[in-house]
mmCIF file of C-alpha atoms in Angstrom:
data_model
loop_
_atom_site.group_PDB
_atom_site.id
_atom_site.type_symbol
_atom_site.label_atom_id
_atom_site.label_comp_id
_atom_site.label_asym_id
_atom_site.label_seq_id
_atom_site.Cartn_x
_atom_site.Cartn_y
_atom_site.Cartn_z
ATOM 1 C CA MET A 1 -5.703 -16.696 60.731
ATOM 2 C CA PHE A 2 -4.192 -13.370 59.820
ATOM 3 C CA GLU A 3 -3.274 -10.696 62.066
ATOM 4 C CA ILE A 4 -3.423 -7.047 61.198
ATOM 5 C CA ASP A 5 -0.636 -4.984 62.270
ATOM 6 C CA GLU A 6 -2.014 -1.476 62.862
ATOM 7 C CA HIS A 7 1.405 0.057 62.795
ATOM 8 C CA ALA A 8 2.197 -1.161 59.260
ATOM 9 C CA PRO A 9 2.184 1.390 56.388
ATOM 10 C CA ARG A 10 -1.236 1.561 54.567
ATOM 11 C CA ILE A 11 -1.351 0.104 50.993
ATOM 12 C CA THR A 12 -3.672 2.865 49.985
ATOM 13 C CA SER A 13 -2.730 6.407 50.749
ATOM 14 C CA PRO A 14 -3.949 9.738 49.490
ATOM 15 C CA THR A 15 -1.029 9.996 47.080
ATOM 16 C CA MET A 16 -2.245 6.602 45.369
ATOM 17 C CA HIS A 17 -5.576 8.211 44.524
ATOM 18 C CA ILE A 18 -3.919 10.626 41.941
ATOM 19 C CA PRO A 19 -2.398 7.908 39.719
ATOM 20 C CA ARG A 20 -5.644 5.854 39.852
ATOM 21 C CA PHE A 21 -7.693 8.936 38.948
ATOM 22 C CA MET A 22 -5.350 9.572 35.952
ATOM 23 C CA LEU A 23 -5.503 5.999 34.917
ATOM 24 C CA LEU A 24 -9.304 6.321 34.967
ATOM 25 C CA ILE A 25 -9.180 9.476 32.851
ATOM 26 C CA VAL A 26 -6.937 7.886 30.322
ATOM 27 C CA ALA A 27 -9.189 4.745 30.057
ATOM 28 C CA VAL A 28 -12.249 6.878 29.584
ATOM 29 C CA VAL A 29 -10.640 9.059 26.815
ATOM 30 C CA THR A 30 -9.404 5.994 25.123
ATOM 31 C CA MET A 31 -12.803 4.329 25.052
ATOM 32 C CA LEU A 32 -14.444 7.543 23.814
ATOM 33 C CA ALA A 33 -11.985 7.861 21.008
ATOM 34 C CA ALA A 34 -12.529 4.244 19.947
ATOM 35 C CA CYS A 35 -16.259 4.622 20.128
ATOM 36 C CA THR A 36 -16.463 7.833 18.258
ATOM 37 C CA ALA A 37 -14.685 6.592 15.047
ATOM 38 C CA SER A 38 -17.072 6.526 12.204
ATOM 39 C CA GLU A 39 -17.720 3.317 10.383
ATOM 40 C CA THR A 40 -18.293 5.342 7.228
ATOM 41 C CA SER A 41 -15.164 7.393 7.514
ATOM 42 C CA GLU A 42 -13.274 7.502 4.257
ATOM 43 C CA PHE A 43 -9.848 5.850 4.220
ATOM 44 C CA LYS A 44 -7.021 8.167 4.142
ATOM 45 C CA ALA A 45 -3.754 7.011 2.584
ATOM 46 C CA GLU A 46 -1.399 9.029 4.732
ATOM 47 C CA GLY A 47 1.244 7.028 6.270
ATOM 48 C CA ILE A 48 1.203 4.346 3.584
ATOM 49 C CA SER A 49 4.504 2.779 3.088
ATOM 50 C CA PRO A 50 6.094 3.318 -0.318
ATOM 51 C CA PRO A 51 6.447 0.154 -2.383
ATOM 52 C CA ILE A 52 9.600 -1.915 -1.975
ATOM 53 C CA PRO A 53 11.314 -2.501 -5.247
ATOM 54 C CA MET A 54 11.693 -6.112 -6.302
ATOM 55 C CA ALA A 55 15.059 -7.777 -5.859
ATOM 56 C CA ALA A 56 17.730 -6.992 -8.435
ATOM 57 C CA SER A 57 17.362 -8.718 -11.861
ATOM 58 C CA VAL A 58 18.461 -12.263 -12.267
ATOM 59 C CA GLU A 59 21.312 -11.077 -14.559
ATOM 60 C CA LEU A 60 22.633 -8.742 -11.993
ATOM 61 C CA GLN A 61 22.425 -11.348 -9.253
ATOM 62 C CA ASP A 62 24.266 -13.875 -11.503
ATOM 63 C CA THR A 63 26.948 -11.168 -12.343
ATOM 64 C CA VAL A 64 27.510 -10.371 -8.636
ATOM 65 C CA ALA A 65 27.631 -14.039 -7.608
ATOM 66 C CA GLU A 66 30.146 -14.783 -10.384
ATOM 67 C CA ALA A 67 32.348 -11.796 -9.445
ATOM 68 C CA ILE A 68 32.549 -12.987 -5.813
ATOM 69 C CA GLY A 69 32.878 -16.654 -6.742
ATOM 70 C CA ALA A 70 29.524 -17.620 -5.163
ATOM 71 C CA PRO A 71 26.662 -19.563 -6.476
ATOM 72 C CA PRO A 72 23.747 -17.339 -7.618
ATOM 73 C CA PRO A 73 21.035 -16.929 -5.008
ATOM 74 C CA ASP A 74 17.771 -18.763 -5.539
ATOM 75 C CA THR A 75 15.131 -15.960 -5.124
ATOM 76 C CA GLY A 76 12.300 -17.996 -6.365
ATOM 77 C CA LEU A 77 11.453 -15.263 -8.973
ATOM 78 C CA ALA A 78 11.875 -16.408 -12.445
ATOM 79 C CA GLU A 79 12.769 -13.996 -15.246
ATOM 80 C CA ILE A 80 9.423 -12.704 -16.741
ATOM 81 C CA ASP A 81 8.697 -13.826 -20.384
ATOM 82 C CA PHE A 82 7.494 -10.739 -22.150
ATOM 83 C CA SER A 83 6.417 -12.742 -25.334
ATOM 84 C CA ASP A 84 2.847 -12.645 -23.775
ATOM 85 C CA PRO A 85 2.594 -9.083 -22.518
ATOM 86 C CA VAL A 86 -0.743 -9.657 -20.801
ATOM 87 C CA ALA A 87 0.561 -12.684 -18.806
ATOM 88 C CA ALA A 88 3.758 -10.765 -18.087
ATOM 89 C CA GLY A 89 1.642 -7.750 -16.932
ATOM 90 C CA GLU A 90 -0.271 -9.951 -14.495
ATOM 91 C CA ILE A 91 3.061 -11.131 -13.018
ATOM 92 C CA VAL A 92 4.341 -7.609 -12.699
ATOM 93 C CA ALA A 93 1.196 -6.771 -10.979
ATOM 94 C CA GLU A 94 1.378 -9.509 -8.553
ATOM 95 C CA ARG A 95 5.195 -9.001 -7.783
ATOM 96 C CA ASN A 96 4.543 -5.284 -7.106
ATOM 97 C CA ALA A 97 1.334 -5.827 -5.003
ATOM 98 C CA CYS A 98 -0.660 -3.534 -7.198
ATOM 99 C CA SER A 99 -3.880 -5.412 -5.915
ATOM 100 C CA ALA A 100 -3.328 -3.890 -2.474
ATOM 101 C CA CYS A 101 -4.546 -0.597 -3.857
ATOM 102 C CA HIS A 102 -6.236 -1.515 -7.191
ATOM 103 C CA SER A 103 -9.033 -4.025 -7.533
ATOM 104 C CA ILE A 104 -9.944 -5.947 -10.634
ATOM 105 C CA ASP A 105 -13.604 -6.361 -9.658
ATOM 106 C CA GLY A 106 -14.656 -2.814 -9.361
ATOM 107 C CA THR A 107 -14.306 -2.390 -5.592
ATOM 108 C CA LYS A 108 -13.046 0.939 -4.514
ATOM 109 C CA LEU A 109 -9.693 0.676 -2.756
ATOM 110 C CA VAL A 110 -6.987 3.276 -2.295
ATOM 111 C CA GLY A 111 -6.660 3.684 -5.979
ATOM 112 C CA PRO A 112 -9.118 3.333 -8.794
ATOM 113 C CA SER A 113 -10.232 -0.209 -9.884
ATOM 114 C CA TRP A 114 -8.772 -1.447 -13.010
ATOM 115 C CA LEU A 115 -12.104 -3.033 -14.093
ATOM 116 C CA GLY A 116 -13.140 -1.274 -17.225
ATOM 117 C CA LEU A 117 -10.511 1.446 -16.589
ATOM 118 C CA PHE A 118 -8.951 1.461 -20.117
ATOM 119 C CA GLY A 119 -10.874 3.615 -22.559
ATOM 120 C CA ARG A 120 -12.966 5.117 -19.680
ATOM 121 C CA THR A 121 -13.252 8.896 -19.229
ATOM 122 C CA GLU A 122 -12.078 9.868 -15.857
ATOM 123 C CA ALA A 123 -12.483 13.182 -14.129
ATOM 124 C CA MET A 124 -9.354 14.549 -12.351
ATOM 125 C CA THR A 125 -9.029 16.408 -9.176
ATOM 126 C CA ASP A 126 -8.077 19.578 -11.047
ATOM 127 C CA GLY A 127 -11.482 19.565 -12.801
ATOM 128 C CA SER A 128 -10.205 18.372 -16.124
ATOM 129 C CA SER A 129 -11.115 14.904 -17.637
ATOM 130 C CA LEU A 130 -9.306 12.464 -19.835
ATOM 131 C CA VAL A 131 -9.680 9.122 -21.663
ATOM 132 C CA VAL A 132 -7.638 6.534 -19.983
ATOM 133 C CA ASP A 133 -5.199 5.248 -22.581
ATOM 134 C CA GLU A 134 -1.862 3.620 -22.684
ATOM 135 C CA ALA A 135 0.114 6.878 -22.300
ATOM 136 C CA TYR A 136 -1.935 7.905 -19.257
ATOM 137 C CA ILE A 137 -1.512 4.508 -17.449
ATOM 138 C CA ALA A 138 2.288 4.545 -18.177
ATOM 139 C CA GLU A 139 2.571 8.193 -16.978
ATOM 140 C CA SER A 140 0.524 7.303 -13.836
ATOM 141 C CA ILE A 141 2.758 4.430 -12.925
ATOM 142 C CA ARG A 142 6.022 6.499 -13.419
ATOM 143 C CA ASN A 143 4.666 9.710 -11.871
ATOM 144 C CA PRO A 144 1.233 9.250 -10.269
ATOM 145 C CA SER A 145 0.980 12.708 -8.887
ATOM 146 C CA LEU A 146 0.739 14.539 -12.170
ATOM 147 C CA LYS A 147 -2.903 13.512 -12.803
ATOM 148 C CA ILE A 148 -5.058 12.291 -9.880
ATOM 149 C CA VAL A 149 -8.476 10.699 -10.468
ATOM 150 C CA ALA A 150 -11.247 12.591 -8.604
ATOM 151 C CA GLY A 151 -12.374 10.953 -5.422
ATOM 152 C CA TYR A 152 -8.855 9.698 -4.688
ATOM 153 C CA ASP A 153 -5.864 11.010 -2.643
ATOM 154 C CA ASN A 154 -2.387 11.507 -3.983
ATOM 155 C CA ALA A 155 -1.289 8.227 -2.256
ATOM 156 C CA MET A 156 0.602 6.274 -4.951
ATOM 157 C CA THR A 157 4.338 6.450 -4.909
ATOM 158 C CA PRO A 158 6.138 6.407 -8.218
ATOM 159 C CA TYR A 159 6.918 3.088 -9.748
ATOM 160 C CA ASP A 160 9.743 4.416 -11.768
ATOM 161 C CA PHE A 161 12.039 1.600 -10.972
ATOM 162 C CA LEU A 162 9.929 -0.603 -13.375
ATOM 163 C CA SER A 163 11.405 -1.243 -16.699
ATOM 164 C CA ASP A 164 9.643 -0.101 -19.884
ATOM 165 C CA ASP A 165 8.930 -3.760 -20.625
ATOM 166 C CA GLU A 166 7.282 -4.139 -17.267
ATOM 167 C CA ILE A 167 5.247 -0.982 -17.590
ATOM 168 C CA ASN A 168 4.095 -1.799 -21.093
ATOM 169 C CA ALA A 169 3.158 -5.347 -20.004
ATOM 170 C CA LEU A 170 1.171 -3.883 -17.063
ATOM 171 C CA VAL A 171 -0.610 -1.518 -19.467
ATOM 172 C CA GLU A 172 -1.504 -4.544 -21.662
ATOM 173 C CA TYR A 173 -2.815 -6.516 -18.708
ATOM 174 C CA ILE A 174 -4.935 -3.551 -17.431
ATOM 175 C CA LYS A 175 -6.455 -3.144 -20.937
ATOM 176 C CA THR A 176 -7.911 -6.723 -20.674
ATOM 177 C CA ILE A 177 -9.690 -6.209 -17.416
ATOM 178 C CA GLN A 178 -13.262 -5.346 -18.726
#
């Protein structure tokens, strides 16, 4: 059925053994690296993307739209009603994805859990300790690298783009998580 031409070039040659050998080495090293990763290794926050600020305020969007003669965009984000600061704080937390790093059920994530946080005494990485109050929470939102809770890395980026109303509402929300 098939005829073998003895004069045709060989598919395998001594030069083909080197790339195959290199491929084998790469495969073995990759498998060893994957197998030696510890299941109990602690999460390191290096490389975490900084937060992306929310879209401009509705007032700013309306002003720009009016200036260029266009209808205002429908972002799906309603203005936050700060008359109920706890509800407003929950919205601020949701819109800024705070739960990606802070749990409300005591689970340890990248940052401290908010469960029972307010009023608790926390040890800091510098050896000091403090009672978590409104001022500390607000300061930690605006400039989180000033005081870092022991057992956590300096992973949080500043949320200094939040308004005072948003930060105060977030503090009020955190106070209720007991």
